[in-house]
XYZ file of C-alpha atoms in Angstrom:
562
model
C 0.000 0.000 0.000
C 2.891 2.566 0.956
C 5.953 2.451 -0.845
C 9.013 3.753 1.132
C 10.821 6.465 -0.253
C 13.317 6.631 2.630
C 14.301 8.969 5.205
C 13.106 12.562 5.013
C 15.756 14.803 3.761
C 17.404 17.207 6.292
C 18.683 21.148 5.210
C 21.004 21.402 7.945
C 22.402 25.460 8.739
C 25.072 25.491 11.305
C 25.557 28.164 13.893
C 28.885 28.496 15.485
C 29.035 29.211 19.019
C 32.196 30.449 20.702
C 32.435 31.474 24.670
C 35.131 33.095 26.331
C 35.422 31.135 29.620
C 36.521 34.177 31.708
C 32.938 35.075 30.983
C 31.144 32.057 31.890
C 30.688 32.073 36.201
C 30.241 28.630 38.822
C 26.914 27.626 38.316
C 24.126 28.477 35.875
C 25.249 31.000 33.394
C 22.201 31.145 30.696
C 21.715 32.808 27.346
C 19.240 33.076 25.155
C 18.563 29.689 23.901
C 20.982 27.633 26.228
C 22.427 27.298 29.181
C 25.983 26.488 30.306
C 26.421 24.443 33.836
C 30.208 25.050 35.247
C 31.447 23.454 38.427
C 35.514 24.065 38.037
C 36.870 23.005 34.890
C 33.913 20.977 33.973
C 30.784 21.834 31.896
C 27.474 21.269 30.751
C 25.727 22.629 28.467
C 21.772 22.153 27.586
C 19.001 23.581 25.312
C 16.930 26.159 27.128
C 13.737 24.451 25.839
C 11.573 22.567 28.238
C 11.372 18.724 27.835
C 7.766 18.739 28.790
C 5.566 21.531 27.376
C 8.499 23.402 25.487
C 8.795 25.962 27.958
C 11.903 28.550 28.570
C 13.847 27.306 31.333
C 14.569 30.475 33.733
C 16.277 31.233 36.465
C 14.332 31.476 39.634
C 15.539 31.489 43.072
C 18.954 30.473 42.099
C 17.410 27.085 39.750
C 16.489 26.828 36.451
C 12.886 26.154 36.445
C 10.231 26.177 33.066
C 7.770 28.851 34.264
C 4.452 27.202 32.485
C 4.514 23.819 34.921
C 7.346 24.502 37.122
C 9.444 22.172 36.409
C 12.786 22.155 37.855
C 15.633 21.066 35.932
C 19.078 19.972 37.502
C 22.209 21.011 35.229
C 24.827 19.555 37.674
C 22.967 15.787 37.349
C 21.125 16.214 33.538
C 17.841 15.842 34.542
C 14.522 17.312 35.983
C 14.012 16.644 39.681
C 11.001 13.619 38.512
C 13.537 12.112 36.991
C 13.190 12.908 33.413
C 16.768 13.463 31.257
C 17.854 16.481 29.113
C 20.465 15.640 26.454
C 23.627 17.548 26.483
C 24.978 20.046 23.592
C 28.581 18.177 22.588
C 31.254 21.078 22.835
C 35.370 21.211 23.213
C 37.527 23.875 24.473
C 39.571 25.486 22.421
C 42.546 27.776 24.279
C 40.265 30.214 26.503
C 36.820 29.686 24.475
C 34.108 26.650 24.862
C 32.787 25.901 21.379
C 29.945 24.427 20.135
C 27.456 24.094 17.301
C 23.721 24.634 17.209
C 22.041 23.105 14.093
C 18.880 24.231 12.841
C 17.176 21.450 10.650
C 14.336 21.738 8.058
C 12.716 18.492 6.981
C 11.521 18.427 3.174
C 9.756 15.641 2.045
C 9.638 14.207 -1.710
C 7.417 16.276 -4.284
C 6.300 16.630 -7.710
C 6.791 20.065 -8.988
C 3.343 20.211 -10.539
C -0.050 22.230 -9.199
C -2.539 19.114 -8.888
C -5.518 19.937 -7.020
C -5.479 19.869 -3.035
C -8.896 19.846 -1.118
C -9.358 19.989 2.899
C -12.974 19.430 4.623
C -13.090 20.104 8.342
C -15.576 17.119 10.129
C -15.135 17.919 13.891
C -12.594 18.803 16.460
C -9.396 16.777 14.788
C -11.490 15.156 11.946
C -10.134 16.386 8.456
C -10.791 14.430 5.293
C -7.678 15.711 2.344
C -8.598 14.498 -1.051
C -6.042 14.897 -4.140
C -6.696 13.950 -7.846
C -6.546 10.602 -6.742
C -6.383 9.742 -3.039
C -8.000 11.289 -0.100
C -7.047 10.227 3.536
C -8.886 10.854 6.927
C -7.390 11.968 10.694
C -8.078 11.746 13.652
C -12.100 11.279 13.796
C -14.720 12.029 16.335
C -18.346 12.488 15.280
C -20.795 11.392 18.135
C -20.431 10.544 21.467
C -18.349 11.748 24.778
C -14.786 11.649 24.932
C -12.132 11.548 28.439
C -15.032 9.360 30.248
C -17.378 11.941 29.596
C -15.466 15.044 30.456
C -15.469 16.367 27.087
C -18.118 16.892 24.197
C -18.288 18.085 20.284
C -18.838 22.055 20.464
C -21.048 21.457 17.226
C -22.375 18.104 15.724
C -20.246 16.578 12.838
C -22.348 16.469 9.132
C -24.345 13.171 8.475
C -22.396 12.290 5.540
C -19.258 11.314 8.019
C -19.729 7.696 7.633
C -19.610 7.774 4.195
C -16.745 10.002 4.576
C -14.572 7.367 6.561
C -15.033 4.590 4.336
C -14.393 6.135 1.413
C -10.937 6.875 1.971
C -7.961 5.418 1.187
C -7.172 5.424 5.088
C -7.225 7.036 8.498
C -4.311 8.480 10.395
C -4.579 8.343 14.117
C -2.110 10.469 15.199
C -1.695 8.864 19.218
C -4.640 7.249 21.656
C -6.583 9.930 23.654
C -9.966 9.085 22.954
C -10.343 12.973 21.327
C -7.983 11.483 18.291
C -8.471 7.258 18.528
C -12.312 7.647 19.749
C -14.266 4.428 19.710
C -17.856 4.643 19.276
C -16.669 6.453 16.045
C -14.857 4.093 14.561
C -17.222 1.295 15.502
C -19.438 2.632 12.720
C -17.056 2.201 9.834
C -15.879 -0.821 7.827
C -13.035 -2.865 10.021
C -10.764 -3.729 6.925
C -9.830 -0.027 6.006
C -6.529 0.980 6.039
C -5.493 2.770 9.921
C -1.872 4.670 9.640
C -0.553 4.702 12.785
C 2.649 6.034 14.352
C 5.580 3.015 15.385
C 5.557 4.332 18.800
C 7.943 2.252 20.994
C 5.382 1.014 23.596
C 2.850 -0.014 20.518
C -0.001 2.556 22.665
C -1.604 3.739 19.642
C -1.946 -0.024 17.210
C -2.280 -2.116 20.451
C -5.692 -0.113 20.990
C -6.814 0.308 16.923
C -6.370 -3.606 16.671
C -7.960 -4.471 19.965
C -11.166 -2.674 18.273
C -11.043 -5.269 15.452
C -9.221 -3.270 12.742
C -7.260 -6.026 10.795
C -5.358 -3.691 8.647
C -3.104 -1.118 9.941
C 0.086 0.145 8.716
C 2.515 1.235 11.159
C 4.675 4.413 9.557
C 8.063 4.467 11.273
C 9.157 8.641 12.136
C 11.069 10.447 9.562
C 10.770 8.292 6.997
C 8.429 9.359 3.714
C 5.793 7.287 2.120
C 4.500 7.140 -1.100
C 0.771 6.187 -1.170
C 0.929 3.804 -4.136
C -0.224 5.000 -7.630
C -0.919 8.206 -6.208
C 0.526 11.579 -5.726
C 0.214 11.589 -2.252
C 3.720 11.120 0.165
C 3.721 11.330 3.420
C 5.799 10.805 6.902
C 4.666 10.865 10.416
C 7.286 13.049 12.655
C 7.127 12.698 16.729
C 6.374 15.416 19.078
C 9.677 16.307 21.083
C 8.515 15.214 24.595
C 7.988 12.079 26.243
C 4.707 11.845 24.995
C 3.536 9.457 22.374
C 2.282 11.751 19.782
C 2.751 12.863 16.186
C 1.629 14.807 13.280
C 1.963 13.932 9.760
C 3.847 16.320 7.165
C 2.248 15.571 3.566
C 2.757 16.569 0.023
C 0.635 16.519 -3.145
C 2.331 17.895 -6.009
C 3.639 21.658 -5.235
C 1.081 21.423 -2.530
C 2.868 20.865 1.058
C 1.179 20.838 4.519
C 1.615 19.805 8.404
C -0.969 18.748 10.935
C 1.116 18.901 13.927
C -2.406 18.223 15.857
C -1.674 17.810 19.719
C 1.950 17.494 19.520
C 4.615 19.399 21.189
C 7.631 20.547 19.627
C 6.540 18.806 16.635
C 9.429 16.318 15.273
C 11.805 18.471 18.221
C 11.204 21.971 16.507
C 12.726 20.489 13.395
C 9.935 22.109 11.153
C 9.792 22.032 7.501
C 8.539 24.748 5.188
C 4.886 24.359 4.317
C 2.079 26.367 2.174
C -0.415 24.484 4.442
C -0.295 24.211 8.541
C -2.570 22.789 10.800
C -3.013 23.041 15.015
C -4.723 22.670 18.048
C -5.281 26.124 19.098
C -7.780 26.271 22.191
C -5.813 25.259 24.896
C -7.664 23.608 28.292
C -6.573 20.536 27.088
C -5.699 19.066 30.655
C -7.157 18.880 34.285
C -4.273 20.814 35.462
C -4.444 23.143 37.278
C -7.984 23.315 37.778
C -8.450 19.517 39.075
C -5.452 20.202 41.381
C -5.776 20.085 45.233
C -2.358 21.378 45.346
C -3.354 24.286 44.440
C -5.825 27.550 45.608
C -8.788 28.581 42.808
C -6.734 32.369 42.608
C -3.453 29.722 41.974
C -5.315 27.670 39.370
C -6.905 30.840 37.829
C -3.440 32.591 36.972
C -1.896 29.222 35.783
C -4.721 28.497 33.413
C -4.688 31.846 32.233
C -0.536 31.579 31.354
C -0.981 28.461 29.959
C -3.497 29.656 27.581
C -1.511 32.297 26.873
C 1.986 29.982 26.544
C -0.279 28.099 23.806
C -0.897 31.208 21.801
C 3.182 31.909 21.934
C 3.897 28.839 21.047
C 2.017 28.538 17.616
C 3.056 32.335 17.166
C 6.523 30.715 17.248
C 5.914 27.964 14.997
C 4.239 30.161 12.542
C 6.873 32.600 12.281
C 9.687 29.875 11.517
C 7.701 28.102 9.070
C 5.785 31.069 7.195
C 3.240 28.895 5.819
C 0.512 30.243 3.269
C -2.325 29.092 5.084
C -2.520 28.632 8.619
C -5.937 26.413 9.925
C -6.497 26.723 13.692
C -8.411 22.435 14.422
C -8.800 19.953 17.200
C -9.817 22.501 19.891
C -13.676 22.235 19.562
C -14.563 20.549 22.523
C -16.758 21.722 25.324
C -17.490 20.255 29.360
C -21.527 19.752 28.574
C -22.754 18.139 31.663
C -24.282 19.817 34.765
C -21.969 18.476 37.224
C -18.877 19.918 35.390
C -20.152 23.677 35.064
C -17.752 24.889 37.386
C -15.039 23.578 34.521
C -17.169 24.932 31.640
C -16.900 28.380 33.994
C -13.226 28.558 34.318
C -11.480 26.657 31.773
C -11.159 29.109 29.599
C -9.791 28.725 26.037
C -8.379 30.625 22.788
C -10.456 31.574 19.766
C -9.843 31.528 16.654
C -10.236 34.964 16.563
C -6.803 35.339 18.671
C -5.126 34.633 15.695
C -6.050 36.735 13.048
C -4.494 39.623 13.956
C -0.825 37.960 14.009
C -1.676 36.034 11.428
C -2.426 38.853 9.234
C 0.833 41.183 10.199
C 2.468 37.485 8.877
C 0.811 37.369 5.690
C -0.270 34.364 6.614
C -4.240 33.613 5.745
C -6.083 32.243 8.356
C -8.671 28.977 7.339
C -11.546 29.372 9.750
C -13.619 26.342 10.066
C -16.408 28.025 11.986
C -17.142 30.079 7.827
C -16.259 27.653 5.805
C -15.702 23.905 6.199
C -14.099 22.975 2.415
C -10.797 24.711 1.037
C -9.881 23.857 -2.338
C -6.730 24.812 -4.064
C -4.767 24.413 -7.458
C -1.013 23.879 -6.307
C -0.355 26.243 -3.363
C -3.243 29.075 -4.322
C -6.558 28.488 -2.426
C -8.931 28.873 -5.216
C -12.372 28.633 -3.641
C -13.504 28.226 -0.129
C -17.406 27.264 1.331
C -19.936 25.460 3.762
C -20.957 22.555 2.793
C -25.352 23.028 3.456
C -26.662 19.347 4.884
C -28.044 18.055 8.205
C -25.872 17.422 10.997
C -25.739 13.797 12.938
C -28.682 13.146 15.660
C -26.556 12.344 19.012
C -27.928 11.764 22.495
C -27.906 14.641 24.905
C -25.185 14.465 27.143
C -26.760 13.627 30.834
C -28.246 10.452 28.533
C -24.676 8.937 28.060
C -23.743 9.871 31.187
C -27.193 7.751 32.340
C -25.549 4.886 30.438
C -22.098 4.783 32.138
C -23.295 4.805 35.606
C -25.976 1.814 34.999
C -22.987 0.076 32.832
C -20.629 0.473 35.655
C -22.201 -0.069 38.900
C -20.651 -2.413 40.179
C -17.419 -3.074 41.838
C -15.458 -5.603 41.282
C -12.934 -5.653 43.993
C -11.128 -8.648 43.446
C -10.550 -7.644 39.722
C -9.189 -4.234 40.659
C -6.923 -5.837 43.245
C -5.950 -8.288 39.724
C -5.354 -5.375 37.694
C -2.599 -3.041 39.858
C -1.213 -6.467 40.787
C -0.375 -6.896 37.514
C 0.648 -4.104 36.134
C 4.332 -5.054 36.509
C 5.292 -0.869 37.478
C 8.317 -0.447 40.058
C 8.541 3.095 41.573
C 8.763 4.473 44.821
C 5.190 5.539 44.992
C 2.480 5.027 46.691
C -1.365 5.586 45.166
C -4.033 6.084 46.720
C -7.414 5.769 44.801
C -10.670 7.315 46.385
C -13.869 6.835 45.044
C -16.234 9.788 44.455
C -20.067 10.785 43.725
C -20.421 13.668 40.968
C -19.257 16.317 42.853
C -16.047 14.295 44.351
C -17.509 13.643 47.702
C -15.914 9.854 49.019
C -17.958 6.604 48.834
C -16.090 5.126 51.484
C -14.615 2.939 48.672
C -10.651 3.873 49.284
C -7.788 1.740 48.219
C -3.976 1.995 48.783
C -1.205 1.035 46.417
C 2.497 0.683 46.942
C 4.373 0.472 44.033
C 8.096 0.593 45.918
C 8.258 -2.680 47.336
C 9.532 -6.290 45.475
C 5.860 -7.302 45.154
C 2.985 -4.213 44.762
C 0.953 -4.183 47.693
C -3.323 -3.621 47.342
C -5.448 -2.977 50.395
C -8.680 -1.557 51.168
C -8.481 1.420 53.363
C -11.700 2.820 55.531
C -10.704 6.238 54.621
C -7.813 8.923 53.667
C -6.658 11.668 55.776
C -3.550 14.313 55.059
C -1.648 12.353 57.367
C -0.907 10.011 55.539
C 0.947 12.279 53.508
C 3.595 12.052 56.021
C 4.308 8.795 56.610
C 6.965 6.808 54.643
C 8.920 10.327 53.910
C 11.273 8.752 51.505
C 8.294 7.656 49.246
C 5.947 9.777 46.900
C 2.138 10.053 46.932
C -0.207 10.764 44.717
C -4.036 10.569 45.881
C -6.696 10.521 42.743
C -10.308 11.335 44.038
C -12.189 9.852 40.958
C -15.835 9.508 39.954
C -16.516 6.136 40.142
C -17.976 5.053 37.078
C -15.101 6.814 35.136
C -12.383 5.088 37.442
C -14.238 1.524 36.729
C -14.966 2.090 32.723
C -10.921 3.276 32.626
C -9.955 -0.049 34.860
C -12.656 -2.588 33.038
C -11.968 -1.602 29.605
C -7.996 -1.320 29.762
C -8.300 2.445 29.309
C -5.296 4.973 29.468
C -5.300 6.927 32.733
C -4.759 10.436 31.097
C -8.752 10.442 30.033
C -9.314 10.338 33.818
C -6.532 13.555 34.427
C -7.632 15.721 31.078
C -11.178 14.660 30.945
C -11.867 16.435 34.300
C -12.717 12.837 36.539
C -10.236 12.708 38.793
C -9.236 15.574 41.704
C -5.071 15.221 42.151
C -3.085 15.959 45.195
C 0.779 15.155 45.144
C 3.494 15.305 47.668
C 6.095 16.217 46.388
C 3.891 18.250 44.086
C 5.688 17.204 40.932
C 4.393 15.045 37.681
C 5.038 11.595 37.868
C 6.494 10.909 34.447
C 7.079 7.242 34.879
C 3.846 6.851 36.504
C 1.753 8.475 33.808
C 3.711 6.665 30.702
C 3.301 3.348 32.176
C -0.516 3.598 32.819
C -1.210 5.565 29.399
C 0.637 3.819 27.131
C 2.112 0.529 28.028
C -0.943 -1.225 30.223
C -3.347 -0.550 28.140
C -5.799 -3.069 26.024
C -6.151 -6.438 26.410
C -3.284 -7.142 25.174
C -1.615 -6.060 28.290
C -3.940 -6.383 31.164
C -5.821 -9.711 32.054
C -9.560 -9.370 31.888
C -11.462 -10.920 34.621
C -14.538 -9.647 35.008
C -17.311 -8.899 32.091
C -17.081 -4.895 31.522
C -18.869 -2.422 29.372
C -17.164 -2.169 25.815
C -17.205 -0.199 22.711
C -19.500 -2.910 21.678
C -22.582 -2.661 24.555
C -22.101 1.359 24.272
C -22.994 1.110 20.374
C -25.870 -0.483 21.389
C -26.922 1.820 23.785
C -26.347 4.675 21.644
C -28.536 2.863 18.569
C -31.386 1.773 20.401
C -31.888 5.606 22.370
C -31.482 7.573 18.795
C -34.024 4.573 17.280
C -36.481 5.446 20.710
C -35.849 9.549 20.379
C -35.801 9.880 16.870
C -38.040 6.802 14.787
């Protein structure tokens, strides 16, 4: 189906650095984009880009810290004080002067230097269908249902012709597993033998799921290689976002015609960005359930981080459009909303951009601005948009939202104690942590249903506890806690059905409270991406699928509707 064209070509412009070391001091000296570490005759030096969220590291108190989720990064050891490593710039000392290099790389994928037609639809949130003169390819699609356990919804519903849509094209990139981008009850509706392109992320996160759903033909893409869609003009190659996280975006050509979805992703293929007429982002922001799901923190505390990291968003694309200079810039996957009554205090203070925070930089750039709230089609001849419009048909009948919620807490009433104890048993994760898991009503109040996980010891430990108190913060100094006050039919639906644990954290289900208050990287990772599905985790218990939701969701429209 994909023919491989090899590894993605790499313009490579060298800057020269050069240092005079009477002017470098013990300790942190920074500059603009790196930092320099000296202890004696010895140095480090490191990128001032944080690992996580691409943040500036700064200099605070005497440490360098990133200023959008505080973390605090350790020159003298390499790494962040959760344990996550920074690579080191290579240098050598010449005479008096530390020298290095700092490489700035632009990818630039295989293309025919002719103007073939190019058309993009907008579906929903990170649905786009891209059709040539003789392909057309899907990403990312959610048309009905909730996603994050019911935390998040579809601003506006997706057009009926969606179905038709999906299995019509030559194949679907899912571009990593949050249910907002691999979503479920969507895919259930399509054909299971069409073609899913999906990233070769080491811990498998993103297949292992899309296979587990019954999907018997997907093509894993390996990063920075390109792709030739057979007997078309279509190449493509799927490039990594530079953090920890498995995600991705895929960089595309067709003809003259070159584009990037770097969806989610940050620091898209590790700010290695190649020049495009055609560039497409997340743009909203209040992605995540910190800070406002965070007990660590005071509602004025959460209030002024949300509103920075809002804001860091905004800088970031601003800084991404600026180094590529695309044509055509089209702001996607932020059109989500918290729907239901018992989240309205989210819906009140998550606040997020607009498209219209944009179009102002945008057009001091020269860069045109596609917004999918006007016009949902864009059609152009080589890199010159041509014509742009709405496409007038009925939108998709979906349930209200306090309906599916009615369906996940008769689906998952009941716990099952002995297959929860199963299931952190094992999960085969070493760390010197221990978890404690309360069970909440809609509004986070404790069932009484409280359970205690060590993670540091030879063999994990499970036992029911009657309740938790702060106190327990303080025992065992030398280990970590983390205590996750979660609704209980999104804790059981993420346990029964092998879910990852990040729905719970960015779909708004669980309250967090962490001591040391710092993100658990290993912690996160292993419960997102590695045990997750079926293939990983040992069923024991009958649970609520994709399967039993479809048929909820089929016989309610039938009822409402026929």
């Amino acid at each position: 189906m994909f023919r491989n064209l090899g590894k993605l070509k790499f313009l490579d412009k060298n800057e020269k650095i050069k240092i005079s070391l009477n002017d470098l001091k013990d300790g942190i000296n920074f500059f603009d984009n790196f930092l320099i570490y000296r202890s004696n005759n010895s140095l480090k030096i490191y990128n001032r880009k944080c690992d996580h969220a691409g943040g500036k590291i700064i200099s605070k108190d005497g440490s360098a810290i990133c200023p959008i989720h505080m973390w605090k990064f350790n020159p003298s050891k390499g790494s962040y004080d959760n344990g996550v490593k920074k690579k080191e710039i290579k240098h050598f000392i010449n005479k008096n002067f530390v020298e290095f290099t700092n490489t700035l790389s632009t990818p630039e994928i295989q293309k025919i230097k002719k103007k073939f037609d190019t058309k993009i639809r907008f579906l929903n949130h990170a649905f786009l269908k891209i059709y040539g003169e003789n392909f057309s390819f899907s990403t990312d699609p959610w048309a009905i249902g909730p996603a994050f356990n019911t935390g998040w919804w579809l601003k506006n519903s997706t057009k009926i012709d969606w179905v038709d849509q999906l299995n019509s094209s030559n194949f679907i990139y899912i571009s990593h597993n949050h249910p907002d981008h691999l979503h479920p009850l969507t895919l259930s509706k399509i054909k299971k033998n069409i073609p899913i392109v999906v990233p070769n992320f080491k811990t498998k996160s993103t297949e292992m799921f899309i296979k587990d759903l019954g999907f018997d033909n997907i093509q894993v893409l390996d990063f920075n290689y390109q792709y030739n869609l057979e007997n078309t003009n279509l190449n493509i190659s799927i490039l990594k976002s530079g953090d920890f996280r498995d995600d991705s975006g895929i960089y595309f050509s067709n003809g003259e015609f070159t584009g990037l979805l770097s969806v989610d992703a940050n620091m898209i293929n590790f700010g290695r960005l190649p020049k495009v007429n055609f560039y497409g982002s997340s743009f909203a922001g209040g992605a995540s359930g910190y800070p406002l799901m965070f007990d660590n923190y005071k509602i004025e505390e959460q209030m002024k981080i949300s509103l920075k990291d809002k804001n860091f968003l905004k800088s970031k694309i601003y800084d991404r459009l600026k180094k590529m200079s695309p044509n055509y810039f089209m702001p996607y996957a932020g059109f989500f909303s918290e729907k239901l009554k018992r989240d309205k205090k989210i819906l009140k203070y998550n606040k997020k951009n607009s498209i219209d925070d944009y179009l102002k930089f945008c057009e001091f750039n020269k860069i045109a601005v596609l917004n999918v709230l006007k016009n949902d089609v864009y059609k152009f001849k080589g890199i010159k948009l041509i014509n742009k419009k709405n496409i007038d048909i009925k939108v998709t009948k979906d349930l209200r939202p306090e309906k599916y919620l009615e369906y996940y807490k008769k689906e998952f009433k009941k716990i099952d104690e002995k297959y929860i104890r199963e299931y952190f048993l094992n999960s085969n994760f070493k760390d010197n942590l221990l978890l404690y898991i309360c069970l909440t009503n809609d509004s986070f109040q404790s069932l009484n249903q409280n359970y205690l996980i060590n993670f540091s010891k030879k063999k994990i430990s499970f036992r029911k506890i009657s309740k938790f108190t702060k106190s327990f913060l303080k025992k065992d100094p030398k280990l970590k806690k983390l205590v996750l006050k979660v609704r209980k039919e999104s804790f059981l639906n993420t346990i029964y059905n092998k879910l990852p644990w990040e729905d719970l954290s960015i779909g708004f289900q669980c309250k967090v409270l962490r001591y040391p208050n710092l993100y658990n990287v290993n912690f996160w990772h292993h419960f997102t991406n590695i045990y997750t599905t079926s293939t990983n985790v040992r069923s024991i218990t009958d649970c609520g699928s994709c399967e039993s939701l479809n048929h909820f969701f089929d016989n309610q429209i039938h009822q409402n509707f026929n």
